[in-house]
Coordinates of C-alpha atoms and ligand atoms in Angstrom, one line a residue:
X272 CA -0.2 -0.2 -0.3
X273 CA 1.4 3.4 -1.2
X274 CA 1.9 5.5 2.3
X275 CA 1.3 9.3 2.5
X276 CA 3.8 11.9 3.9
X277 CA 2.8 12.5 7.5
X278 CA 4.0 16.1 7.0
X279 CA 2.6 17.3 4.3
X280 CA -0.3 14.7 3.9
X281 CA -0.4 14.9 0.0
X282 CA 2.8 13.4 -1.6
X283 CA 3.7 9.7 -1.4
X284 CA 6.2 8.9 1.3
X285 CA 9.9 7.7 -0.3
X286 CA 11.8 7.5 3.0
X287 CA 11.8 6.9 6.7
X288 CA 13.5 9.5 8.8
X289 CA 16.4 7.7 10.6
X290 CA 15.7 10.5 13.6
X291 CA 12.2 10.0 14.2
X292 CA 11.4 6.9 12.4
X293 CA 8.6 9.3 10.2
X294 CA 7.5 8.3 6.6
X295 CA 8.0 11.2 4.6
X296 CA 8.4 12.9 1.0
X297 CA 11.7 14.0 -0.5
X298 CA 10.6 17.5 -0.4
X299 CA 9.3 17.3 3.2
X300 CA 12.7 15.6 4.3
X301 CA 14.7 18.2 2.8
X302 CA 12.8 20.8 4.5
X303 CA 13.2 19.4 8.2
X304 CA 16.6 18.7 7.5
X305 CA 17.7 22.2 6.3
X306 CA 15.5 23.8 9.2
X307 CA 16.8 21.5 12.4
X308 CA 20.5 23.0 11.0
X309 CA 18.9 26.4 10.7
X310 CA 17.6 26.1 14.3
X311 CA 20.9 24.7 15.6
X312 CA 22.5 27.5 13.8
X313 CA 20.1 30.4 15.4
X314 CA 19.6 28.9 18.9
X315 CA 23.3 28.2 19.2
X316 CA 24.0 31.8 18.2
X317 CA 26.8 30.1 15.6
X318 CA 27.4 33.2 13.5
X319 CA 26.8 36.9 13.4
X320 CA 26.3 39.2 9.8
X321 CA 29.5 39.8 8.2
X322 CA 31.3 36.5 9.5
X323 CA 33.8 35.2 7.2
X324 CA 33.4 31.6 7.3
X325 CA 35.7 28.5 6.5
X326 CA 33.9 25.3 5.4
X327 CA 36.4 22.7 6.5
X328 CA 36.2 20.6 3.0
X329 CA 37.3 17.3 2.4
X330 CA 35.4 16.2 -0.4
X331 CA 33.4 13.7 1.5
X332 CA 29.6 13.6 2.5
X333 CA 29.5 15.5 5.4
X334 CA 31.6 18.6 4.2
X335 CA 30.0 18.5 1.0
X336 CA 26.3 18.2 2.2
X337 CA 27.7 21.0 4.8
X338 CA 28.6 23.7 1.8
X339 CA 25.2 22.7 0.4
X340 CA 23.4 23.5 3.4
X341 CA 25.2 26.7 4.3
X342 CA 25.4 28.1 1.2
X343 CA 21.2 27.6 0.7
X344 CA 20.6 28.7 4.4
X345 CA 22.7 31.9 3.9
X346 CA 20.8 33.0 0.9
X347 CA 17.3 31.7 2.1
X348 CA 17.6 33.2 5.6
X349 CA 20.1 36.3 4.6
X350 CA 22.5 35.4 7.3
X351 CA 24.9 38.0 5.5
X352 CA 28.1 35.5 5.6
X353 CA 30.9 35.2 3.2
X354 CA 31.8 31.7 2.9
X355 CA 34.9 30.3 1.6
X356 CA 36.0 26.6 1.1
X357 CA 39.1 25.5 3.1
X358 CA 40.7 22.1 2.6
X359 CA 43.7 20.2 4.0
X360 CA 46.2 18.2 1.7
X361 CA 47.8 15.8 4.0
X362 CA 50.0 14.3 1.2
X363 CA 48.0 10.5 0.9
X364 CA 48.5 9.4 -2.5
X365 CA 45.3 7.3 -3.7
X366 CA 42.9 9.3 -1.4
X367 CA 43.7 12.9 -0.6
X368 CA 44.6 13.7 -4.1
X369 CA 41.3 12.1 -5.5
X370 CA 39.3 13.8 -2.8
X371 CA 40.7 17.3 -3.4
X372 CA 39.6 16.9 -7.1
X373 CA 35.9 16.2 -5.8
X374 CA 36.5 19.7 -3.8
X375 CA 37.7 21.7 -6.6
X376 CA 34.3 20.6 -8.5
X377 CA 32.4 21.5 -5.4
X378 CA 34.3 25.0 -5.8
X379 CA 33.0 25.2 -9.3
X380 CA 29.1 23.9 -8.4
X381 CA 28.8 26.2 -5.2
X382 CA 30.8 29.1 -6.5
X383 CA 32.9 29.4 -3.2
X384 CA 36.6 30.7 -3.1
X385 CA 38.8 27.6 -2.3
X386 CA 41.7 27.5 -0.5
X387 CA 44.2 24.4 -0.3
X388 CA 47.1 24.3 2.8
X389 CA 49.2 21.0 2.5
X390 CA 51.5 19.2 5.1
X391 CA 54.1 19.2 2.5
X392 CA 54.2 22.9 2.5
X393 CA 53.6 23.9 6.1
X394 CA 55.7 20.8 8.0
X395 CA 57.7 19.6 4.8
X396 CA 56.2 16.3 5.5
X397 CA 53.6 14.4 4.0
X398 CA 51.6 11.6 5.5
X399 CA 52.9 9.0 3.0
X400 CA 56.4 10.1 4.4
X401 CA 55.2 10.1 8.1
X402 CA 53.8 6.5 7.6
X403 CA 56.9 5.0 6.2
X404 CA 58.5 6.4 9.6
X405 CA 55.9 5.8 12.1
X406 CA 54.0 2.8 10.5
X407 CA 50.3 2.7 10.7
X408 CA 50.1 2.7 14.7
X409 CA 50.4 6.4 15.8
X410 CA 49.9 7.9 11.9
X411 CA 46.4 9.1 12.9
X412 CA 48.1 10.8 15.7
X413 CA 50.2 13.0 13.5
X414 CA 47.5 13.5 11.2
X415 CA 45.2 14.9 13.5
X416 CA 47.6 17.3 15.4
X417 CA 48.8 18.8 12.0
X418 CA 45.2 19.0 10.3
X419 CA 44.2 20.9 13.2
X420 CA 46.7 23.3 13.3
X421 CA 46.9 23.4 9.1
X422 CA 43.2 24.3 9.4
X423 CA 44.0 27.3 11.7
X424 CA 46.9 28.6 9.7
X425 CA 44.7 28.2 6.6
X426 CA 41.9 30.1 8.2
X427 CA 44.6 33.1 8.9
X428 CA 45.4 33.0 5.5
X429 CA 42.1 33.4 4.3
X430 CA 41.6 36.3 7.4
X431 CA 38.6 34.6 8.4
X432 CA 36.8 34.5 12.0
X433 CA 35.5 30.9 11.9
X434 CA 35.6 27.7 10.3
X435 CA 32.9 25.1 10.5
X436 CA 33.3 21.6 10.3
X437 CA 31.2 18.5 9.3
X438 CA 31.3 16.6 12.3
X439 CA 27.7 14.9 12.9
X440 CA 25.8 13.4 15.4
X441 CA 27.2 10.0 15.2
X442 CA 30.9 11.5 15.3
X443 CA 30.4 13.2 18.7
X444 CA 28.3 10.4 20.1
X445 CA 31.0 7.8 19.1
X446 CA 33.7 10.4 20.6
X447 CA 31.5 10.7 24.1
X448 CA 31.7 7.1 24.0
X449 CA 35.3 6.7 23.4
X450 CA 36.0 9.5 26.3
X451 CA 34.0 7.9 28.8
X452 CA 35.7 4.6 28.0
X453 CA 39.5 6.1 28.4
X454 CA 38.4 8.0 31.5
X455 CA 39.3 11.2 29.5
X456 CA 37.5 13.5 31.6
X457 CA 38.9 17.0 30.0
X458 CA 38.1 15.8 26.5
X459 CA 34.7 14.4 27.5
X460 CA 33.8 18.3 28.7
X461 CA 35.0 19.7 25.4
X462 CA 34.0 17.3 22.9
X463 CA 30.6 18.1 23.2
X464 CA 30.7 21.6 22.7
X465 CA 29.4 23.2 19.7
X466 CA 31.9 26.0 19.6
X467 CA 35.5 25.8 20.4
X468 CA 38.4 28.2 19.7
X469 CA 41.0 26.6 17.8
X470 CA 45.3 27.1 18.2
X471 CA 44.8 30.5 16.8
X472 CA 41.6 31.7 18.8
X473 CA 39.6 31.4 15.3
X474 CA 36.1 29.9 16.3
X475 CA 35.5 26.2 15.3
X476 CA 31.8 25.0 14.8
X477 CA 29.5 22.0 14.1
X478 CA 26.4 22.9 12.4
X479 CA 25.7 19.2 12.1
X480 CA 25.9 18.5 15.8
X481 CA 22.3 17.1 15.9
X482 CA 22.2 15.8 12.4
X483 CA 22.5 12.4 11.8
X484 CA 24.9 10.8 9.7
X485 CA 22.3 8.3 7.9
X486 CA 20.2 11.6 6.9
X487 CA 23.2 13.6 5.8
X488 CA 23.6 10.2 3.4
X489 CA 19.9 10.1 2.4
X490 CA 20.2 14.0 1.6
X491 CA 23.2 13.9 -0.7
X492 CA 21.6 10.8 -2.4
X493 CA 18.3 12.4 -3.3
X494 CA 20.2 15.9 -4.1
X495 CA 22.4 14.0 -6.4
X496 CA 25.6 15.9 -4.6
X497 CA 29.1 15.2 -6.1
X498 CA 31.2 13.9 -2.8
X499 CA 34.0 11.3 -2.4
X500 CA 33.4 8.4 -0.6
X501 CA 36.6 6.3 -0.3
X502 CA 38.3 5.6 3.5
X503 CA 41.6 6.6 3.9
X504 CA 44.1 4.1 2.9
X505 CA 46.1 4.6 6.5
X506 CA 42.8 4.5 8.5
X507 CA 43.4 2.0 11.7
X508 CA 41.6 3.6 14.4
X509 CA 40.3 0.4 15.6
X510 CA 38.9 1.9 19.1
X511 CA 36.7 4.4 17.4
X512 CA 35.9 1.7 15.1
X513 CA 34.4 -0.3 18.0
X514 CA 32.5 2.1 19.6
X515 CA 31.1 3.2 16.0
X516 CA 29.8 -0.5 15.9
X517 CA 28.4 0.1 19.3
X518 CA 26.7 3.0 18.5
X519 CA 25.2 1.5 15.2
X520 CA 23.8 -1.7 17.4
X521 CA 22.3 1.0 19.9
X522 CA 20.9 3.0 17.0
X523 CA 19.4 -0.2 15.5
X524 CA 17.6 -0.8 18.8
X525 CA 16.6 2.6 19.6
X526 CA 17.2 5.5 17.1
X527 CA 17.5 8.1 19.7
X528 CA 20.4 6.7 21.2
X529 CA 22.6 9.0 19.4
X530 CA 20.6 12.1 20.7
X531 CA 20.9 10.6 24.2
X532 CA 24.3 10.0 24.7
X533 CA 24.9 13.6 23.2
X534 CA 22.7 14.8 25.8
X535 CA 24.3 12.6 28.6
X536 CA 27.5 14.2 27.4
X537 CA 26.3 17.5 27.7
X538 CA 24.9 17.2 31.4
X539 CA 27.9 15.8 32.3
X540 CA 29.8 18.8 31.1
X541 CA 27.2 20.6 33.7
X542 CA 28.1 18.5 36.4
X543 CA 31.8 17.8 36.8
X544 CA 34.3 20.4 37.4
X545 CA 37.7 19.7 35.6
X546 CA 40.7 21.0 35.7
X547 CA 41.4 22.5 32.3
X548 CA 45.0 23.0 31.0
X549 CA 46.2 26.5 31.1
X550 CA 46.6 28.2 27.5
X551 CA 49.9 29.8 26.4
X552 CA 51.6 30.4 23.3
X553 CA 54.1 27.8 21.7
X554 CA 57.4 29.4 22.0
X555 CA 58.5 27.9 18.8
X556 CA 56.0 28.5 16.2
X557 CA 54.0 31.1 18.2
X558 CA 50.6 29.0 18.2
X559 CA 48.6 28.4 21.3
X560 CA 49.4 25.6 23.3
X561 CA 48.9 23.9 26.6
X562 CA 52.7 23.6 26.8
X563 CA 55.7 25.4 26.3
X564 CA 56.0 23.4 22.9
X565 CA 52.7 22.7 21.0
X566 CA 52.1 19.2 20.2
X567 CA 52.6 19.8 16.7
X568 CA 56.1 21.1 17.2
X569 CA 56.8 18.3 19.1
X570 CA 55.9 15.8 16.5
X571 CA 57.9 17.7 14.1
X572 CA 60.9 17.6 16.3
X573 CA 60.7 13.9 16.5
X574 CA 60.1 13.1 13.2
X575 CA 63.1 15.5 11.9
X576 CA 65.6 13.9 14.5
X577 CA 64.8 10.4 13.4
X578 CA 62.5 9.9 16.6
X579 CA 59.4 9.8 15.5
X580 CA 57.9 8.4 18.9
X581 CA 59.1 11.7 20.7
X582 CA 55.9 13.4 20.5
X583 CA 53.4 10.3 21.4
X584 CA 52.4 10.0 25.1
X585 CA 53.5 12.3 28.0
X586 CA 55.1 15.3 26.0
X587 CA 56.5 17.5 28.9
X588 CA 58.7 14.0 30.0
X589 CA 59.9 13.4 26.5
X590 CA 60.6 16.8 25.9
X591 CA 62.8 17.1 29.3
X592 CA 64.2 13.5 28.4
X593 CA 65.4 14.5 25.2
X594 CA 66.5 18.1 26.2
X595 CA 64.3 19.8 23.4
X596 CA 65.6 22.9 23.5
X597 CA 63.0 25.8 23.1
X598 CA 65.5 28.0 22.0
X599 CA 66.1 26.2 18.5
X600 CA 65.2 27.5 15.3
X601 CA 61.7 27.2 14.1
X602 CA 60.8 23.9 12.1
X603 CA 57.9 26.0 10.8
X604 CA 59.2 28.7 8.2
X605 CA 57.4 32.3 7.5
X606 CA 56.1 31.4 4.5
X607 CA 54.1 28.5 5.9
X608 CA 52.0 30.9 7.9
Ligands
SF4_126 FE1 45.1 11.0 8.6 FE2 44.4 8.8 10.0 FE3 42.4 10.4 8.7 FE4 44.1 8.9 7.2 S1 42.7 7.9 8.8 S2 43.1 11.2 7.2 S3 45.9 9.3 8.4 S4 43.8 11.0 10.4

């Protein structure tokens, strides 16, 4: 029997919303999907009129849908934002080179300026070279630290006020679970925040904080958006993989599990007092850091000295052990800013 959309009660229902279980038509799905993101933006005061906003663009489904939706909402609700695409080229052959081709097409499709910053240009190391040194165990630690700083540096080059990323509700719920399982209370506090400040005090936000991954995939599919769907060749991340599988199992039994976990993480943040690290400036590269040297500089020092494990683990202890002098010449050149 043909079902009618429960929202408009007119068109044929073609999908079941993963978030609510409602049977709805395509047009109503677009409307509720976009409107919920609009409400997330407004309720959390993510932007101010005139903000210059860089969309962290990887070519994957999340950032492609984010670029599409932000461009749509900026026009529909007259946010007055100046939007840019900002991509990081980690130097991963067969993965990032292909996904960046998608971002370049998105630039044309959405008519947004694009800036690409690369690890090679900023750090003189590509991820292909780093993996040759460190293997596949700690590669994502290097990649994550460098990407965070590379986004900040790219944003500074674009002179933007704000970076938005495509982290969705599933990503955030997984991170909450991982931080609980690791007992990492400071990270547990930070990971539910919708707005954070990056290394260079540029605001970062997650407009998809309450958006389900399955709905992002559906939106991209029905809108026929151009995105890249291959996994990174160096993706071991077994711990997150287990958290992801566990979350999917919970979602299959109870679709609200994702939002419930986020809500629990937020409640925890209010009730617990955790001593947060004091922010200072890295004496080597000048970026914000919770130590004398930022994590990126310590990791780079290890790579350049042929001691890639130097930055893995307790940074301060290892720094002292290897007599990492704070007055040494900066690894990152002026042009890399
Ligand atoms: Fe980098 Fe790891 Fe992500 Fe690959 S899976 S892009 S190496 S963080």
